[in-house]
Coordinates of C-alpha atoms in Angstrom, one line a residue:
M1 CA 98.7 110.2 27.4
K2 CA 99.8 113.7 26.7
N3 CA 98.2 114.0 23.0
K4 CA 94.9 112.4 24.7
I5 CA 95.2 115.3 27.2
T6 CA 96.2 117.8 24.2
S7 CA 92.9 116.7 22.3
Y8 CA 90.5 115.9 25.2
F9 CA 91.2 119.5 26.5
E10 CA 91.1 121.0 23.3
L11 CA 94.5 122.8 24.1
E12 CA 95.5 124.0 20.8
Q13 CA 92.2 125.4 19.6
L14 CA 92.6 127.6 23.2
H15 CA 96.6 128.3 22.8
T16 CA 98.0 126.6 25.5
T17 CA 100.4 123.5 26.3
V18 CA 100.5 121.0 29.2
R19 CA 103.2 123.1 31.2
R20 CA 101.0 126.4 30.9
E21 CA 98.1 124.5 32.4
I22 CA 99.9 123.1 35.0
L23 CA 101.5 125.6 36.7
A24 CA 98.4 127.8 35.7
G25 CA 96.5 125.0 37.8
F26 CA 99.3 125.0 40.7
T27 CA 99.1 128.9 40.9
T28 CA 95.3 129.2 41.5
F29 CA 95.8 126.7 44.3
I30 CA 98.8 128.9 45.9
S31 CA 96.3 131.2 45.3
M32 CA 93.3 129.8 47.2
A33 CA 94.9 127.3 49.9
Y34 CA 94.5 129.4 52.5
I35 CA 90.8 127.7 52.4
L36 CA 92.4 124.6 53.9
F37 CA 93.9 126.5 57.2
V38 CA 91.3 129.6 56.9
N39 CA 87.7 127.2 57.1
P40 CA 88.3 124.5 59.7
S41 CA 89.0 127.8 62.1
V42 CA 85.1 129.5 60.8
L43 CA 83.7 126.1 60.6
G44 CA 85.4 125.0 64.4
A45 CA 83.8 128.3 66.2
A46 CA 80.5 126.2 66.1
G47 CA 81.9 123.5 67.5
M48 CA 82.9 121.3 64.3
D49 CA 86.2 119.4 64.6
E50 CA 89.0 122.0 63.1
G51 CA 91.1 118.6 61.9
A52 CA 87.6 116.9 60.2
V53 CA 87.1 119.9 58.4
F54 CA 90.7 120.6 57.0
T55 CA 90.1 116.9 55.6
A56 CA 86.5 117.8 54.5
T57 CA 87.9 121.3 53.0
A58 CA 90.7 119.6 50.9
L59 CA 88.7 117.1 49.5
A60 CA 85.5 118.8 48.7
S61 CA 88.3 121.2 47.1
A62 CA 89.6 118.6 44.5
I63 CA 86.1 117.1 43.9
G64 CA 84.5 120.2 42.8
C65 CA 87.6 121.1 41.2
I66 CA 88.2 118.0 39.0
L67 CA 84.5 117.6 37.8
M68 CA 84.9 121.5 37.0
G69 CA 87.9 120.6 35.3
V70 CA 86.6 117.1 33.4
L71 CA 83.0 118.2 32.3
A72 CA 83.1 121.6 31.8
R73 CA 86.7 121.9 30.9
Y74 CA 86.7 125.4 32.4
P75 CA 89.9 126.9 34.6
I76 CA 87.5 127.9 37.0
A77 CA 88.5 126.4 40.4
T78 CA 85.8 125.6 43.9
A79 CA 85.8 125.1 47.5
P80 CA 84.1 125.8 50.4
A81 CA 82.8 130.1 49.9
L82 CA 84.3 132.5 52.4
G83 CA 81.2 134.3 53.9
I84 CA 78.5 131.7 53.9
N85 CA 81.1 129.6 55.8
A86 CA 80.8 132.6 58.3
F87 CA 76.7 132.8 58.3
F88 CA 77.0 129.4 58.7
S89 CA 79.4 128.9 61.8
Y90 CA 78.8 133.0 63.9
S91 CA 75.0 133.7 62.4
V92 CA 73.2 130.3 62.5
S93 CA 74.9 127.4 64.4
V94 CA 76.1 130.8 66.9
G95 CA 73.5 133.2 66.9
M96 CA 70.5 131.4 66.4
G97 CA 72.2 128.6 68.1
I98 CA 71.2 125.6 65.9
P99 CA 73.5 122.9 66.6
W100 CA 76.3 122.3 63.7
Q101 CA 74.9 119.1 62.8
T102 CA 71.6 120.4 61.9
T103 CA 72.9 123.2 60.1
L104 CA 75.6 120.6 58.2
A105 CA 71.9 118.9 57.1
A106 CA 70.5 122.7 56.1
V107 CA 73.7 122.8 53.8
F108 CA 72.7 119.3 52.2
V109 CA 69.5 120.2 52.0
A110 CA 69.9 123.1 49.8
S111 CA 72.5 121.4 47.7
L112 CA 69.9 119.2 46.3
I113 CA 67.3 122.0 45.6
F114 CA 70.6 123.2 44.0
M115 CA 71.0 120.3 41.8
L116 CA 67.1 120.1 40.9
I117 CA 66.7 124.1 40.0
T118 CA 70.4 123.3 37.7
F119 CA 68.8 120.0 36.4
F120 CA 65.8 122.2 34.6
K121 CA 68.4 124.6 33.4
L122 CA 67.2 126.9 35.8
R123 CA 70.3 128.6 37.0
E124 CA 71.5 128.7 32.9
R125 CA 68.4 130.6 32.5
I126 CA 69.1 133.0 34.7
I127 CA 72.5 133.9 33.8
E128 CA 72.1 134.3 30.3
A129 CA 69.0 136.7 31.1
I130 CA 71.4 139.0 32.7
P131 CA 72.5 142.1 29.9
A132 CA 75.7 142.3 28.6
D133 CA 77.0 145.5 30.6
L134 CA 75.7 144.1 33.9
K135 CA 78.0 141.0 33.1
Y136 CA 80.8 143.6 32.3
A137 CA 80.0 145.1 35.0
I138 CA 80.5 141.8 37.2
S139 CA 83.7 140.6 35.8
G140 CA 85.0 144.6 36.7
G141 CA 83.2 144.3 40.1
I142 CA 84.9 140.8 41.4
G143 CA 88.3 142.8 40.4
L144 CA 88.1 145.6 42.7
F145 CA 86.9 142.8 44.9
I146 CA 89.7 140.3 45.1
A147 CA 92.2 143.6 44.5
F148 CA 90.4 144.7 48.1
I149 CA 90.8 141.4 49.5
G150 CA 94.6 141.2 48.0
L151 CA 95.7 145.1 49.4
S152 CA 93.8 144.3 53.3
E153 CA 95.5 141.0 53.5
G154 CA 98.8 141.8 52.8
G155 CA 98.6 145.2 54.8
L156 CA 98.3 147.8 53.0
I157 CA 95.2 148.6 53.8
V158 CA 94.0 148.0 57.1
S159 CA 90.3 149.1 59.5
N160 CA 89.9 152.7 60.6
E161 CA 87.7 153.4 62.8
S162 CA 87.3 157.0 62.1
T163 CA 87.2 156.6 58.4
L164 CA 86.2 153.0 58.0
V165 CA 89.5 152.0 55.8
G166 CA 92.9 153.5 56.0
M167 CA 96.2 153.2 54.8
G168 CA 98.6 150.3 57.0
S169 CA 101.3 151.0 58.6
L170 CA 104.5 150.8 56.7
T171 CA 106.7 150.2 59.8
V172 CA 105.5 146.4 60.0
G173 CA 107.9 144.1 58.1
S174 CA 105.0 141.9 56.6
T175 CA 103.5 144.8 54.8
W176 CA 106.9 145.4 53.1
L177 CA 107.1 142.0 52.0
T178 CA 103.7 142.6 49.8
I179 CA 105.0 145.7 48.7
F180 CA 108.4 143.6 47.2
G181 CA 105.8 141.0 45.7
L182 CA 103.1 143.1 44.5
V183 CA 106.7 145.5 42.7
V184 CA 108.6 142.0 41.0
T185 CA 105.0 141.0 39.9
A186 CA 104.2 144.2 38.1
I187 CA 107.6 143.9 36.4
L188 CA 107.2 141.0 35.8
M189 CA 103.5 141.3 34.0
I190 CA 105.2 144.5 32.2
K191 CA 107.5 143.1 30.3
K192 CA 105.0 139.7 29.2
T193 CA 107.4 137.2 31.8
P194 CA 105.6 134.0 31.2
G195 CA 104.6 133.2 34.6
G196 CA 105.4 136.3 36.0
I197 CA 102.6 135.8 38.4
F198 CA 103.7 132.7 40.1
I199 CA 107.3 133.6 39.6
G200 CA 106.4 137.1 41.9
M201 CA 104.8 134.6 44.4
I202 CA 108.5 132.5 44.7
A203 CA 110.4 136.1 44.7
T204 CA 108.2 137.1 47.7
I205 CA 108.4 133.5 49.5
L206 CA 111.9 133.3 49.2
L207 CA 112.6 137.2 50.7
G208 CA 110.6 136.2 53.3
L209 CA 111.9 132.8 54.5
A210 CA 115.9 134.9 54.4
T211 CA 114.2 137.9 56.6
D212 CA 112.6 135.1 58.6
L213 CA 108.7 137.1 57.8
I214 CA 108.0 133.5 56.6
Q215 CA 108.7 130.4 59.2
A216 CA 109.9 127.4 57.4
P217 CA 108.2 124.6 58.4
D218 CA 109.1 122.0 61.4
Q219 CA 107.9 119.0 58.6
L220 CA 106.9 118.7 55.4
V221 CA 105.0 115.8 55.7
S222 CA 102.0 114.5 57.6
A223 CA 99.3 112.5 58.2
A224 CA 95.4 113.9 57.4
P225 CA 93.4 114.1 59.7
S226 CA 90.2 112.2 60.6
I227 CA 87.0 112.6 59.4
S228 CA 84.8 110.6 60.6
S229 CA 83.3 113.2 63.4
T230 CA 81.5 114.9 60.0
F231 CA 81.6 112.2 57.4
L232 CA 77.6 111.9 56.3
V233 CA 76.1 113.3 59.6
A234 CA 74.4 115.8 57.4
L235 CA 72.1 113.1 56.2
D236 CA 71.2 112.3 60.1
H237 CA 70.2 115.3 60.8
V238 CA 67.3 116.3 57.8
G239 CA 64.9 115.7 59.8
D240 CA 65.7 118.1 61.9
I241 CA 64.8 120.7 59.3
N242 CA 61.3 121.1 60.2
S243 CA 61.1 124.8 61.4
I244 CA 60.5 127.8 59.2
Q245 CA 63.6 129.1 60.8
L246 CA 66.0 126.5 59.4
W247 CA 63.9 126.8 56.1
V248 CA 65.3 130.3 56.2
V249 CA 68.9 129.1 56.7
V250 CA 68.7 126.7 53.7
L251 CA 66.9 129.4 51.7
T252 CA 69.7 131.9 52.8
F253 CA 72.8 129.1 51.9
L254 CA 70.9 128.6 48.3
L255 CA 70.7 132.1 47.8
V256 CA 73.8 133.2 48.7
T257 CA 76.4 130.2 46.8
F258 CA 73.8 130.4 44.0
F259 CA 74.7 134.3 43.0
D260 CA 78.1 134.4 44.7
T261 CA 78.8 131.4 42.0
A262 CA 76.7 132.9 38.9
G263 CA 79.0 136.0 39.9
T264 CA 82.3 134.3 40.1
L265 CA 81.9 132.4 37.0
V266 CA 80.5 134.7 35.0
G267 CA 83.0 137.3 35.8
L268 CA 86.1 134.8 35.2
A269 CA 84.9 133.3 32.1
N270 CA 84.6 137.4 31.1
Q271 CA 88.7 137.4 32.2
A272 CA 89.3 133.9 30.3
G273 CA 87.8 135.0 26.9
F274 CA 85.2 132.3 26.8
M275 CA 81.8 134.8 26.7
K276 CA 80.1 134.2 23.1
G277 CA 77.1 136.4 22.5
N278 CA 76.7 137.0 25.9
K279 CA 76.3 133.6 26.6
M280 CA 78.5 131.2 28.5
P281 CA 79.5 128.3 27.0
R282 CA 79.0 125.2 28.7
V283 CA 77.4 126.6 31.0
G284 CA 75.1 124.4 32.5
R285 CA 78.1 121.7 33.3
A286 CA 79.5 124.0 34.9
L287 CA 76.6 125.0 37.5
A288 CA 76.2 120.7 37.7
A289 CA 80.3 120.3 38.8
D290 CA 79.6 123.3 41.2
S291 CA 76.7 121.5 42.6
T292 CA 77.6 118.1 42.9
A293 CA 80.5 119.6 44.9
M294 CA 78.6 121.4 47.6
L295 CA 76.6 118.4 48.0
A296 CA 79.5 116.4 47.8
G297 CA 80.9 118.8 50.3
S298 CA 77.9 118.6 52.5
L299 CA 78.6 114.6 53.1
L300 CA 82.6 115.4 53.8
G301 CA 81.3 118.2 56.6
T302 CA 81.7 121.7 55.3
S303 CA 80.2 124.2 54.5
P304 CA 78.6 125.2 50.9
V305 CA 80.8 124.5 48.0
G306 CA 81.8 127.3 44.8
A307 CA 83.6 129.1 42.3
Y308 CA 86.9 131.0 43.8
V309 CA 87.6 134.4 42.4
E310 CA 91.6 133.2 43.3
S311 CA 91.2 131.4 40.1
S312 CA 91.7 134.5 38.1
A313 CA 95.3 133.9 39.4
G314 CA 95.8 130.8 37.0
I315 CA 93.6 132.2 34.5
A316 CA 96.2 135.0 34.1
V317 CA 99.2 132.7 34.5
G318 CA 97.9 131.4 31.0
G319 CA 95.3 128.9 32.2
R320 CA 92.6 128.3 29.6
S321 CA 91.6 124.6 29.7
G322 CA 89.9 122.6 32.2
L323 CA 93.3 120.9 33.2
T324 CA 94.1 123.7 34.6
A325 CA 91.4 123.4 37.4
V326 CA 92.1 119.6 37.1
T327 CA 95.8 120.3 38.2
T328 CA 94.2 122.2 41.3
G329 CA 92.1 119.4 42.7
I330 CA 95.0 117.2 42.4
F331 CA 97.5 119.6 44.1
F332 CA 94.6 119.7 46.8
I333 CA 94.8 116.1 47.4
F334 CA 98.6 117.1 47.9
G335 CA 97.5 119.4 50.3
L336 CA 96.3 116.9 52.5
F337 CA 100.1 115.3 53.0
F338 CA 101.8 118.2 53.1
S339 CA 99.8 121.0 55.0
P340 CA 103.2 121.9 57.0
L341 CA 104.6 123.3 53.8
L342 CA 101.5 125.0 52.5
S343 CA 102.0 127.7 56.0
V344 CA 105.3 129.2 53.7
V345 CA 102.3 130.9 51.9
T346 CA 101.3 133.1 54.0
P347 CA 98.7 136.1 53.0
Q348 CA 101.9 138.5 52.2
V349 CA 102.7 135.8 49.2
T350 CA 99.4 135.9 47.3
A351 CA 97.9 139.3 48.1
P352 CA 100.1 141.1 44.7
A353 CA 99.1 138.8 42.7
L354 CA 95.3 139.1 43.9
I355 CA 96.1 142.8 43.1
L356 CA 97.4 142.8 39.9
V357 CA 94.9 140.0 39.0
G358 CA 92.1 142.7 40.1
V359 CA 93.8 144.9 37.3
L360 CA 93.2 142.6 34.5
M361 CA 89.1 142.0 35.9
T362 CA 88.6 145.9 34.9
H363 CA 89.3 146.0 31.7
S364 CA 85.6 144.7 31.0
L365 CA 84.4 148.2 32.4
S366 CA 85.5 149.3 29.2
Q367 CA 82.3 147.5 27.4
I368 CA 79.6 149.1 29.4
D369 CA 78.0 151.7 28.3
W370 CA 78.4 154.4 30.6
S371 CA 76.6 157.5 28.5
K372 CA 73.5 156.0 29.5
L373 CA 72.4 156.5 33.1
E374 CA 69.2 153.3 32.9
I375 CA 72.6 151.1 32.4
A376 CA 75.8 153.1 34.6
I377 CA 73.6 153.0 37.7
P378 CA 73.2 149.7 37.8
A379 CA 76.3 149.0 36.6
F380 CA 77.8 151.1 39.2
L381 CA 76.3 150.0 42.4
I382 CA 77.4 146.2 40.8
L383 CA 80.7 147.5 40.7
I384 CA 81.3 149.6 43.8
G385 CA 79.1 146.9 45.7
M386 CA 81.1 143.9 45.9
P387 CA 84.2 145.7 47.2
L388 CA 82.2 147.7 49.9
T389 CA 79.8 145.3 51.0
Y390 CA 82.8 142.7 50.7
S391 CA 80.3 140.1 48.9
I392 CA 80.1 139.3 45.5
A393 CA 76.3 138.1 46.2
D394 CA 75.5 142.1 47.7
G395 CA 77.4 142.9 45.0
I396 CA 74.6 141.6 42.1
A397 CA 71.8 142.4 44.2
M398 CA 71.7 146.4 44.1
G399 CA 72.4 145.9 40.3
C400 CA 69.5 143.9 39.8
I401 CA 67.1 145.4 42.2
F402 CA 68.2 149.2 40.2
Y403 CA 68.3 147.4 36.6
P404 CA 64.1 147.7 36.1
I405 CA 64.2 150.8 38.2
T406 CA 66.0 152.5 35.9
M407 CA 65.1 151.4 32.6
I408 CA 61.4 151.6 32.8
A409 CA 62.5 155.5 34.0
A410 CA 64.1 155.2 30.5
K411 CA 60.8 154.4 29.0
R412 CA 62.9 150.7 28.2
G413 CA 61.2 149.1 30.6
K414 CA 59.8 146.8 27.5
E415 CA 63.7 145.5 26.7
V416 CA 64.0 144.1 30.5
S417 CA 63.2 140.0 30.0
P418 CA 60.9 138.5 32.8
I419 CA 63.4 137.1 34.6
M420 CA 65.1 140.2 35.1
Y421 CA 62.0 141.5 37.1
A422 CA 61.6 138.1 38.4
L423 CA 65.4 139.2 40.4
F424 CA 64.0 142.5 41.7
F425 CA 61.2 140.7 43.4
V426 CA 63.6 138.0 44.2
F427 CA 66.9 140.3 45.8
V428 CA 64.2 142.4 47.8
G429 CA 63.4 139.1 49.4
F430 CA 66.9 138.7 49.5
M431 CA 68.1 141.6 51.2
W432 CA 64.6 140.9 54.0
I433 CA 65.6 137.8 55.0
L434 CA 69.8 138.9 55.3
N435 CA 68.6 142.3 57.1
V436 CA 65.8 140.8 59.4

């Protein structure tokens, strides 16, 4: 069996091992396990049963991860995406007064369109049409974005009414837990200790338990909540998608998930060294796995599923094959029954990993031709736009809107592909839809 796994996932060619891939998969899982608890809370605001959403989240994540690993053979995990789940609850169901059942149907319709454009390789062509410099900027921007998330979740950066953000309080014990994890993990990574990120997480958990900053769970095993209240509900309400307002909702789900996932795939592929000649091998399979997971998630009862930037933690540990993603998917299934144990993986535990992985991802910025302003301006807008708008899709939109403008200004308009010109108008419309 081990030989078959090694052969199928091409572990020898990728200079990795089964043990390393499993460790990477587990590292990715504990880096993104928070979604099992955050997603039910967010979708619960729309009136959905939180227990059912917990189970739907775990199953949809597992399906997406396993499909990504087996079909595309990439170490990239998927789960219901943050941000778009808030749009699902607060903008659509609460803000527009649309029942969650109908909103779920909108996700289902968007996923069908997703699968259709994936089948005709439209998504693949768009990704390939993005210039290499902008792809490097996307990778670096995601690095800044996840580092910002880590700094925020770890308490090192907090909101500030006067300056938008500011330094967190050093009188809070949990913030020192983040600092401890950051120092330990940084030292291990500098010394090139195998599994340094994972070891740093374990050390942080142990210190948290010893100091009561992390509460030990009362039990280890619990039954998975019933999914009956959300299962296949989307199918029963497809007929409710009968107004311009609801089709705008469908379009928004489609566009945000499209470019969030596209940006994440490109960024992670750059980090892992998969990009070849500005192209991502097997990108069609990766997109097919992603769109299928989104469809499955809508039927199970959760918001759109997409690729997760936390996969970068597993890649940093050494994950290079689909076995990493499959392992993450299996742990999501186990997570259904060991949910009490996941409570020890607090934001302060994962924050140091996200910050340091952000450092690793910014190495791609050295590949950008900063000497030419027509390249530097859109690249910088992508780079700074992602963390400051708290959205991968918004950051990509800012850069892709300015790219044709700056290239034309530099009398290089003929070098811009027709797809990039089309994306200019798509993103202008996208921004208008989100804001109006």
